[in-house]
PDB file of C-alpha atoms in Angstrom:
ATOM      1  CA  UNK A  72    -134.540 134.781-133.899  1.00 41.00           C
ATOM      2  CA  UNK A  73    -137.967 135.887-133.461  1.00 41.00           C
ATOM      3  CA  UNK A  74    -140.619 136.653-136.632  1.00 43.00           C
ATOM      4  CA  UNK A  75    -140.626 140.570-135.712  1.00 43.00           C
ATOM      5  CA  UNK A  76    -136.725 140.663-135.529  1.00 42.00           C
ATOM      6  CA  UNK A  77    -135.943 139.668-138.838  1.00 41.00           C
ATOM      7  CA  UNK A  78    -135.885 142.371-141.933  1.00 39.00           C
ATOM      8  CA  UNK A  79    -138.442 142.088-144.495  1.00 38.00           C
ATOM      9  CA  UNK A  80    -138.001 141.072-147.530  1.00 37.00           C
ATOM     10  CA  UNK A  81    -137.356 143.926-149.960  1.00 38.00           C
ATOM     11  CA  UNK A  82    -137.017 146.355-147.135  1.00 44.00           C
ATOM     12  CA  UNK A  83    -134.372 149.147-147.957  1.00 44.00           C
ATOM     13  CA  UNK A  84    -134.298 150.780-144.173  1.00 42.00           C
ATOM     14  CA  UNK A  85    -131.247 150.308-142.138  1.00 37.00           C
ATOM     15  CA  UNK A  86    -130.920 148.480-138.832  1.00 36.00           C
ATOM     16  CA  UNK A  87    -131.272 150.158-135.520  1.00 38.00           C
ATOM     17  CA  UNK A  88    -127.979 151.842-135.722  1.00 44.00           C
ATOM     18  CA  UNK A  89    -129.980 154.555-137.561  1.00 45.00           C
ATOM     19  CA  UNK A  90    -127.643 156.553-139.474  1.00 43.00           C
ATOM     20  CA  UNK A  91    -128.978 159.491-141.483  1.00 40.00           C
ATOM     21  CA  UNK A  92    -129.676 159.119-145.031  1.00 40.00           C
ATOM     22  CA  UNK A  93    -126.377 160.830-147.122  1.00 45.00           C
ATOM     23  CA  UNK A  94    -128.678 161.407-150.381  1.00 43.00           C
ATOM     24  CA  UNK A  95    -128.615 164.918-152.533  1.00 45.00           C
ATOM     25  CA  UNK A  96    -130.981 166.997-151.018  1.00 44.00           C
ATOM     26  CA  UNK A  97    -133.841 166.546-153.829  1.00 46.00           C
ATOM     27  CA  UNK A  98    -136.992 168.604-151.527  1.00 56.00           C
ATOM     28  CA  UNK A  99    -137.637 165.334-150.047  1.00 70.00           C
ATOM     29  CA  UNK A 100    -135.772 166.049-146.907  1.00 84.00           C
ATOM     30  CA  UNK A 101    -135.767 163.767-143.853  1.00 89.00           C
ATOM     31  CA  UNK A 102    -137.574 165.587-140.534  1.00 92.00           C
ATOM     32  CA  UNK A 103    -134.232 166.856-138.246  1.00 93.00           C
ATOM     33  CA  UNK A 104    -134.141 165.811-134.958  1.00 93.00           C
ATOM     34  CA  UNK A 105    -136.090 167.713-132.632  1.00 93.00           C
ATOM     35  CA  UNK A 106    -135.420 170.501-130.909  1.00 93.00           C
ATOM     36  CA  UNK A 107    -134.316 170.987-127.111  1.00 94.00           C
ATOM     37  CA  UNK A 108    -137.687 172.660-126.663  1.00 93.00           C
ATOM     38  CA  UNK A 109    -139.426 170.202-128.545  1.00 92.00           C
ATOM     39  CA  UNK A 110    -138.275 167.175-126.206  1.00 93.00           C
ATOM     40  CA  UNK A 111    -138.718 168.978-123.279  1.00 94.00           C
ATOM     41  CA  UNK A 112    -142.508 169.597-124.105  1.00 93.00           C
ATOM     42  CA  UNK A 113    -142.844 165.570-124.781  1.00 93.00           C
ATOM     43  CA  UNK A 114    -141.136 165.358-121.664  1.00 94.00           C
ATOM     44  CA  UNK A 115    -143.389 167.138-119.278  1.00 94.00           C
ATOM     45  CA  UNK A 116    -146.655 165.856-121.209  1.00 93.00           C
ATOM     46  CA  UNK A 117    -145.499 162.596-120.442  1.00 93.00           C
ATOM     47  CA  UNK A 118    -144.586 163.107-116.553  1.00 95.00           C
ATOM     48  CA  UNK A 119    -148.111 164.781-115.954  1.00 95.00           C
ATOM     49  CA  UNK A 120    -149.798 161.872-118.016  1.00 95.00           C
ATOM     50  CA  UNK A 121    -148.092 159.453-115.929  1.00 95.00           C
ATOM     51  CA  UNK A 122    -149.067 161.386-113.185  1.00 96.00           C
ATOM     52  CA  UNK A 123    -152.836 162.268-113.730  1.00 97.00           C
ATOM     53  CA  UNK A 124    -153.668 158.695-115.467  1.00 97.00           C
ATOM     54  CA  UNK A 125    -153.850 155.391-114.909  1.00 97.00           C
ATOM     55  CA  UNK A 126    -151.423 154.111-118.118  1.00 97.00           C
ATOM     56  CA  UNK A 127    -151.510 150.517-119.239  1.00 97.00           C
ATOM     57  CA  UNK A 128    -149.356 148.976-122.096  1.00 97.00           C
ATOM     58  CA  UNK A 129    -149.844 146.159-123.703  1.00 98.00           C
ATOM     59  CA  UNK A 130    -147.827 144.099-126.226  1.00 98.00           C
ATOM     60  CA  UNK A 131    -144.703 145.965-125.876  1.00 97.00           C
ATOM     61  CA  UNK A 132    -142.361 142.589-127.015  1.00 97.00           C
ATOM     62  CA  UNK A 133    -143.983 143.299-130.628  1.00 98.00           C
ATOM     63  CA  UNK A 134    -141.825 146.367-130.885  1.00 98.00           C
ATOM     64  CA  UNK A 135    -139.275 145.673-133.653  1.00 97.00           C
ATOM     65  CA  UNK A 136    -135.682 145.466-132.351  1.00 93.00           C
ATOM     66  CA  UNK A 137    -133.609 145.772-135.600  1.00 90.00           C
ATOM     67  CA  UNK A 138    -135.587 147.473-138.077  1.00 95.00           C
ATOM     68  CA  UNK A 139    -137.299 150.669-138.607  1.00 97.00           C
ATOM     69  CA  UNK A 140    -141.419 150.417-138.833  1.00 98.00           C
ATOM     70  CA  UNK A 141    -144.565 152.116-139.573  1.00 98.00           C
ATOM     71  CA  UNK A 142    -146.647 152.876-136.616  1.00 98.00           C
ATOM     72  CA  UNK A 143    -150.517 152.688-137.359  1.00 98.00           C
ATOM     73  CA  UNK A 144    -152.532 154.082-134.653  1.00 98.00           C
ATOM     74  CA  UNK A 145    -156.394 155.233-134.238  1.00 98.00           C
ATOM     75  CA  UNK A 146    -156.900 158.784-133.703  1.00 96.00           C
ATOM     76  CA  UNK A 147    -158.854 159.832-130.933  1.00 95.00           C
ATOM     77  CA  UNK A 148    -157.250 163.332-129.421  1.00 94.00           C
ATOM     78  CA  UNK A 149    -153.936 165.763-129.768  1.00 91.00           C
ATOM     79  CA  UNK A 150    -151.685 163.784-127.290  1.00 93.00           C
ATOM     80  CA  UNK A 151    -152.100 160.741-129.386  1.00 95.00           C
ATOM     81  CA  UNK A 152    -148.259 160.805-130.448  1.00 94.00           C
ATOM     82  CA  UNK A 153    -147.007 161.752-126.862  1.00 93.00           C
ATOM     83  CA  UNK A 154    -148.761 158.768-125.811  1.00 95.00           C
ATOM     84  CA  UNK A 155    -147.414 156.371-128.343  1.00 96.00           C
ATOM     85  CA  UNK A 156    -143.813 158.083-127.624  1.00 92.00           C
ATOM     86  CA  UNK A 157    -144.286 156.639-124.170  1.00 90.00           C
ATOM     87  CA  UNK A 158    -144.393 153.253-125.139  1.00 94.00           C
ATOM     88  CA  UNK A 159    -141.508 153.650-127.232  1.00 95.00           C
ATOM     89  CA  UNK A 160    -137.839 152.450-126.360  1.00 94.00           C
ATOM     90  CA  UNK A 161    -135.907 155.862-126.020  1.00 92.00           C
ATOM     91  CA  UNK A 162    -133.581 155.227-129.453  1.00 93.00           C
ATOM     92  CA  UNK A 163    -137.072 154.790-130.531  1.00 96.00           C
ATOM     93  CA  UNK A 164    -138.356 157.585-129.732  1.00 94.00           C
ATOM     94  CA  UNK A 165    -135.951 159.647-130.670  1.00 95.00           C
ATOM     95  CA  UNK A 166    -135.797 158.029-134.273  1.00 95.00           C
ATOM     96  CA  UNK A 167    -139.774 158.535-134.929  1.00 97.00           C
ATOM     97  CA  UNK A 168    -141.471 160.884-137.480  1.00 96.00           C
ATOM     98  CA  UNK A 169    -145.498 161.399-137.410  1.00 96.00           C
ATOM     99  CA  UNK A 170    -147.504 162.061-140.655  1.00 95.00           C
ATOM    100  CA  UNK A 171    -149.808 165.066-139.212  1.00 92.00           C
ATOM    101  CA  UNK A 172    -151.906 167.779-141.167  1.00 89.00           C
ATOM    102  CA  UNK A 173    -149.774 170.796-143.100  1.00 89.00           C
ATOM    103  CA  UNK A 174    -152.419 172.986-141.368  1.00 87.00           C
ATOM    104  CA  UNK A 175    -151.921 172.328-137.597  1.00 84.00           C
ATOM    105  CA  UNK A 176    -149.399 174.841-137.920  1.00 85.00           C
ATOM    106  CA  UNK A 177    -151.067 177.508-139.199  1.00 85.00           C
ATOM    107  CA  UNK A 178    -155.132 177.042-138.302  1.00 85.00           C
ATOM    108  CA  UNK A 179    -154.785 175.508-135.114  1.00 83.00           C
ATOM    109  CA  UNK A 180    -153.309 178.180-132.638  1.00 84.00           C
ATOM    110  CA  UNK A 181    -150.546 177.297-129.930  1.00 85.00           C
ATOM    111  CA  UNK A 182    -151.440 173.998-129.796  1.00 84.00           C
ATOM    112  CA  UNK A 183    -150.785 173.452-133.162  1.00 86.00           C
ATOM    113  CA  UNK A 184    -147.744 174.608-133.578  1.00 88.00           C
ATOM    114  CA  UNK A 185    -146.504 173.158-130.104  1.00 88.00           C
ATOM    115  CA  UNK A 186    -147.809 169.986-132.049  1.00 87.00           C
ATOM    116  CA  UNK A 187    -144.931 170.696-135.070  1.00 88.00           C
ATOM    117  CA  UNK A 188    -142.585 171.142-132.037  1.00 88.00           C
ATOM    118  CA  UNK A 189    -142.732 167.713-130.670  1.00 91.00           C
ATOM    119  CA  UNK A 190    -143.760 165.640-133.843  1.00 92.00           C
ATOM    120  CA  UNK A 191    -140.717 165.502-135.915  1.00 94.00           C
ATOM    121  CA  UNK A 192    -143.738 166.299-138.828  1.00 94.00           C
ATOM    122  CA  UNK A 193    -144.334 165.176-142.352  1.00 95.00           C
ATOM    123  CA  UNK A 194    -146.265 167.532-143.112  1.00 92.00           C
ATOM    124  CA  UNK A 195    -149.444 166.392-145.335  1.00 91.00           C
ATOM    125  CA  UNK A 196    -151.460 168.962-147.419  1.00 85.00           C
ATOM    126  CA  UNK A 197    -155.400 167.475-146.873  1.00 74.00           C
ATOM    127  CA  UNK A 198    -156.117 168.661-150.224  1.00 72.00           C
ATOM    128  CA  UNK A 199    -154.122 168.340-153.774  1.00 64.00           C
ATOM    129  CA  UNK A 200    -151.013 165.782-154.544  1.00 60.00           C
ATOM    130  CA  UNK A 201    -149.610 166.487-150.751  1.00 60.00           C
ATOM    131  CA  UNK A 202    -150.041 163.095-150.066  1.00 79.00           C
ATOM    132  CA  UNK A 203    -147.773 162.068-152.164  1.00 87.00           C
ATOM    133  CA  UNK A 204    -144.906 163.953-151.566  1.00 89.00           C
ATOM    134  CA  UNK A 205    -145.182 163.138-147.631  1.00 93.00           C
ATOM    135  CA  UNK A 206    -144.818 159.853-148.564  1.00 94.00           C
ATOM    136  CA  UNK A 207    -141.995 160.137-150.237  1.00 94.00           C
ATOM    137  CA  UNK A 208    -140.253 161.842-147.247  1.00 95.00           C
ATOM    138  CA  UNK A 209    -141.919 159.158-145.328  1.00 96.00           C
ATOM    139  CA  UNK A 210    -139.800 156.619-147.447  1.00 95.00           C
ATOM    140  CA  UNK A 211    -136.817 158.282-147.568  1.00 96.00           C
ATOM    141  CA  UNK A 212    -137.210 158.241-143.263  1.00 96.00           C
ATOM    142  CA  UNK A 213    -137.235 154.793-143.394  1.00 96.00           C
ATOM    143  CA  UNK A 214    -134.015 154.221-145.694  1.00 95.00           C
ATOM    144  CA  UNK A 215    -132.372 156.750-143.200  1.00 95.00           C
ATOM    145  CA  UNK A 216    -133.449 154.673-140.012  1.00 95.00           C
ATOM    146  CA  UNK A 217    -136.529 156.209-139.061  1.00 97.00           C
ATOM    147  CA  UNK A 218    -139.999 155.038-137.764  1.00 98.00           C
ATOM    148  CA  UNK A 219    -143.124 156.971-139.276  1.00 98.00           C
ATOM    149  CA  UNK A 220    -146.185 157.088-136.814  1.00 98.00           C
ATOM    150  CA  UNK A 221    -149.419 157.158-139.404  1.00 97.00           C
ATOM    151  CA  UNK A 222    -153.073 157.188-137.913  1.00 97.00           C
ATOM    152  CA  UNK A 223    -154.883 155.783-141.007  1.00 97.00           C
ATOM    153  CA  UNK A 224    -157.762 157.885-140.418  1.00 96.00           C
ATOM    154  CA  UNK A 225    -156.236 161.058-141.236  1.00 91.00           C
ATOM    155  CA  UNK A 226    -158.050 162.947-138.291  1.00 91.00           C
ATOM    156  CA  UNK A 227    -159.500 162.795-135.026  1.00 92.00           C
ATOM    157  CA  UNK A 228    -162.710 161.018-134.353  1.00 95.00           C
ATOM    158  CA  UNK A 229    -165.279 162.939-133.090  1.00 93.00           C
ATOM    159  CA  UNK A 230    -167.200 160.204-131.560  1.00 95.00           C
ATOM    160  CA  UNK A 231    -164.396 158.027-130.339  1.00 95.00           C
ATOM    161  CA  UNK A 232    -165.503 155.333-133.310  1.00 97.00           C
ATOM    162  CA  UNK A 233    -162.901 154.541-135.741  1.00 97.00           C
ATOM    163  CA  UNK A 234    -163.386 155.955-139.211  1.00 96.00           C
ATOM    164  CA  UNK A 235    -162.170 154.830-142.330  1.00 97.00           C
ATOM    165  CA  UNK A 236    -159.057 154.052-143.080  1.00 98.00           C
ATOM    166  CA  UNK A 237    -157.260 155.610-145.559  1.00 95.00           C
ATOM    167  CA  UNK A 238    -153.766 154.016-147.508  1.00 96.00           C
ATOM    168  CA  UNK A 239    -150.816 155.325-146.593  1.00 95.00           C
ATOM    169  CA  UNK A 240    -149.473 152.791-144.041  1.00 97.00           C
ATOM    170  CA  UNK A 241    -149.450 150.077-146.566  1.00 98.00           C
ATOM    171  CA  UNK A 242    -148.788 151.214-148.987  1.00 97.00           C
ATOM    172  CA  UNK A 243    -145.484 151.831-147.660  1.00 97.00           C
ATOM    173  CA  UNK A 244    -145.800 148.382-146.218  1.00 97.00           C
ATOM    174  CA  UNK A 245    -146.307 146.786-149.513  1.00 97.00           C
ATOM    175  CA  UNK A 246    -144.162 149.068-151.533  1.00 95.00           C
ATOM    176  CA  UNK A 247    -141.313 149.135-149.332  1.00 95.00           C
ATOM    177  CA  UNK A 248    -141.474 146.170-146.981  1.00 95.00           C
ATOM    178  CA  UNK A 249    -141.632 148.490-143.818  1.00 97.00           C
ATOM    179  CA  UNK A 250    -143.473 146.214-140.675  1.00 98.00           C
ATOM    180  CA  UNK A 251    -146.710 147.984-139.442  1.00 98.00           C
ATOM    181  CA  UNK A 252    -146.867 148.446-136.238  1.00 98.00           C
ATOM    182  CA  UNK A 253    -150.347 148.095-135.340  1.00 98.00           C
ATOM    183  CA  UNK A 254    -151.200 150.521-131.770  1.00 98.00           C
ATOM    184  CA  UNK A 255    -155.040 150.403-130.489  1.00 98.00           C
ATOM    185  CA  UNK A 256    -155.947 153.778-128.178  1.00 98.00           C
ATOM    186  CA  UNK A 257    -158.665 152.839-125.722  1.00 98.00           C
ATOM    187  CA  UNK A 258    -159.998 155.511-123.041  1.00 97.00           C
ATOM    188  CA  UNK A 259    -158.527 158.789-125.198  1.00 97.00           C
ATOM    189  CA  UNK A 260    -161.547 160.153-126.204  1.00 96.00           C
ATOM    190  CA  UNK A 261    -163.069 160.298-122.749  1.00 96.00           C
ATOM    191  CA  UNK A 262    -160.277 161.951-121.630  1.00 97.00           C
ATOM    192  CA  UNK A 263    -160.306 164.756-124.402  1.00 96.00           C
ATOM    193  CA  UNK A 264    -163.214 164.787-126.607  1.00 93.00           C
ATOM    194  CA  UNK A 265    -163.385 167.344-129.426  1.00 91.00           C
ATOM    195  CA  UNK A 266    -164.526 170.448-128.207  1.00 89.00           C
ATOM    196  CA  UNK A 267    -163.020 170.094-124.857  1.00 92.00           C
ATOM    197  CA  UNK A 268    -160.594 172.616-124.299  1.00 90.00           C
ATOM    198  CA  UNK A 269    -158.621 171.041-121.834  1.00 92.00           C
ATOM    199  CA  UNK A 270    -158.156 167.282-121.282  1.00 95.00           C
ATOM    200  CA  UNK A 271    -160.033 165.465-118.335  1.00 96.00           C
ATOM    201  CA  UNK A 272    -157.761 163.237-116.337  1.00 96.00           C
ATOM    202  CA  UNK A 273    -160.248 161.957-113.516  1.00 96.00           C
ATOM    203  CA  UNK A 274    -164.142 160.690-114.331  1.00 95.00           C
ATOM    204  CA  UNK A 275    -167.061 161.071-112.791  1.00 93.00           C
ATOM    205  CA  UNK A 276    -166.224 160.124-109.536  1.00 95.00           C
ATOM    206  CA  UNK A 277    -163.297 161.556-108.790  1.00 96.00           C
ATOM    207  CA  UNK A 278    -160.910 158.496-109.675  1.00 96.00           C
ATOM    208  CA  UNK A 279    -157.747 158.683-112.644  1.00 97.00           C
ATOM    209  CA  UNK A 280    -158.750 157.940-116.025  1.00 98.00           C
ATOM    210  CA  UNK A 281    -157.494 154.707-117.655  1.00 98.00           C
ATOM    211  CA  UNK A 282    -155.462 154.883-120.902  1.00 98.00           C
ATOM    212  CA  UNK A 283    -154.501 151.533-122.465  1.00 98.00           C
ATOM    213  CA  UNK A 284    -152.148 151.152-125.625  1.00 98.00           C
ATOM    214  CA  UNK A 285    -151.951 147.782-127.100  1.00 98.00           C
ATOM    215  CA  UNK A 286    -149.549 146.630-129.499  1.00 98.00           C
ATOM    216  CA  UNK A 287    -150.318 143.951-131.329  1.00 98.00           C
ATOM    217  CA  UNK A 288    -147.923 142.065-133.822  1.00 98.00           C
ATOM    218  CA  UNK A 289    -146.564 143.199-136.672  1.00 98.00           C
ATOM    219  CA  UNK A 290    -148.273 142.791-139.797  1.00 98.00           C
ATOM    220  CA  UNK A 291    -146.404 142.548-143.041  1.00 98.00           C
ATOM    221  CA  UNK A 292    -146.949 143.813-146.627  1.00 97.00           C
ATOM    222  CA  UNK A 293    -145.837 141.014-148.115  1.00 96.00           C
ATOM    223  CA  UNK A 294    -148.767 139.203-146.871  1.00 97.00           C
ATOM    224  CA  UNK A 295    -151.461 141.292-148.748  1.00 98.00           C
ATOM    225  CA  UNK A 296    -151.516 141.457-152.779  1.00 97.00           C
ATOM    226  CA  UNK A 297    -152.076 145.195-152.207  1.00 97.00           C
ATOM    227  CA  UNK A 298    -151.999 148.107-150.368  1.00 97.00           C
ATOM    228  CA  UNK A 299    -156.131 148.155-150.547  1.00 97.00           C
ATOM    229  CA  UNK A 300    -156.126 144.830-148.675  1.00 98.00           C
ATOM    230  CA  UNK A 301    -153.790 145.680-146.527  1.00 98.00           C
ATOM    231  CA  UNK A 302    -155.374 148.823-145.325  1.00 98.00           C
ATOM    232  CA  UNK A 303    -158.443 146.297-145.220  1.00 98.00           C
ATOM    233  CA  UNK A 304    -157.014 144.304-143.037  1.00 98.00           C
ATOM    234  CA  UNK A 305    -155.859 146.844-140.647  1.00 98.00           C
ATOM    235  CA  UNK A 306    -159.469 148.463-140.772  1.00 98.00           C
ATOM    236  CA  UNK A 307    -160.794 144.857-139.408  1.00 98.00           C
ATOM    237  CA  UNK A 308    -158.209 144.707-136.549  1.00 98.00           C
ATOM    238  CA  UNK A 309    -158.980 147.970-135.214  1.00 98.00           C
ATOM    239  CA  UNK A 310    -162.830 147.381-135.573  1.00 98.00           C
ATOM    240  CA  UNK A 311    -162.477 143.750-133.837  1.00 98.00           C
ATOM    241  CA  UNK A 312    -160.262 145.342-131.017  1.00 98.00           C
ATOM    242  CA  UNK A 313    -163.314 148.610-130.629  1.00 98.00           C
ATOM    243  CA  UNK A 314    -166.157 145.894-131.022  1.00 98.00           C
ATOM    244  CA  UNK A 315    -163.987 143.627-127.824  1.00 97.00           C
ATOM    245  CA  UNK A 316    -163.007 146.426-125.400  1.00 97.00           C
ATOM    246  CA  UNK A 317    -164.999 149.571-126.780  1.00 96.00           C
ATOM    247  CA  UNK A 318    -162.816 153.042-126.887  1.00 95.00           C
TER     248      UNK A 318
END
């Protein structure tokens, strides 16, 4: 059996039959699946991505087989999650939650809320103890079966640099034994920048924009005495991949 197919130690999730958590309903309540409308929005963002770009994966046998995971990805524009769904196998995909910000739904417009749609969201308040409690729904996703996408740096760059990291991938890595999932984003944020109202799917001269995701292996909490190094850690493999191939 390969490393990334066996269950870490400690890990509480179940195995990629998936079944829904039975737990009392305690206001920690697992995302539902989404909505007809909801897939059919991740469907046609995906058809005209695969249509209008040049889309490269990378990595794809480091995708867990038998265990639910943690997703860490950079954050470089709004279709970030459609993209990642992409890479996904279909259970997958259908099985994934996203941390995103409590206030796309109410402060960003359409998009927004068209984000909510397709996310199966965990909502996270950007000020106050909201962190907390997504993270708790976050956990009780992964006992019920679920993989969380988390972009450690809470927001979208504005520069297409990474910033910093924040802790929320490992520390359900080191807390619950959850593999991260570690997905690089190169070419996003020349294809929609902040402050571009649309996204750009051909450069300069005329030719289809390249989008590469690379998935690298999983990394492990139990490797790392704490969630700080962990998120450390991560921080330096994003930086090394930016420094190699630039974003």
């Amino acid at each position: 059996m390969k490393d990334n197919d066996k269950r870490p130690a400690g890990f509480t999730g179940q195995t990629d039959k998936r079944p829904r958590s039975k737990k009392k309903d305690t206001g920690h309540r697992v995302p539902p699946p989404r909505s007809l409308f909801g897939r059919l929005i991740v469907t046609l963002s995906l058809v005209i991505s695969r249509r209008k770009l040049n889309i490269v994966i990378e990595g794809q046998e480091h995708i867990p087989k038998d265990v639910p995971y943690v997703i860490a990805a950079n954050h470089v524009t709004y279709m970030d999650a459609l993209w990642i769904f992409s890479l996904l196998p279909p259970d997958h995909y259908a099985q994934t939650c996203a941390l995103i910000g409590a206030d796309l739904q109410t402060d960003y417009g359409l998009l927004g809320k068209i984000m909510f749609l397709t996310a199966r969201p965990i909502p996270v308040e950007r000020k106050g103890s909201g962190g907390a409690r997504s993270l708790i729904i976050a956990k009780n996703a992964l006992e019920a079966g679920n993989n969380i996408l988390i972009h450690p740096e809470g927001t979208r760059s504005k520069t297409g640099c990474l910033g910093p990291f924040h802790s929320g991938a490992a520390y359900l890595s080191t807390k619950y034994g959850a593999p991260i999932l570690p997905v690089y984003i190169k070419g996003g944020h020349d294809i929609w920048p902040p402050g571009q109202r649309f996204p750009s799917f051909k450069d300069a001269e005329g030719k289809k924009r390249e989008l590469r995701l690379i998935i690298k292996p999983c990394v492990y909490g139990k490797d790392y005495p704490d969630a700080k190094a962990m998120t450390q850690a991560l921080a330096d493999l994003f930086q090394d991949l930016q420094d190699e191939i630039g974003y």
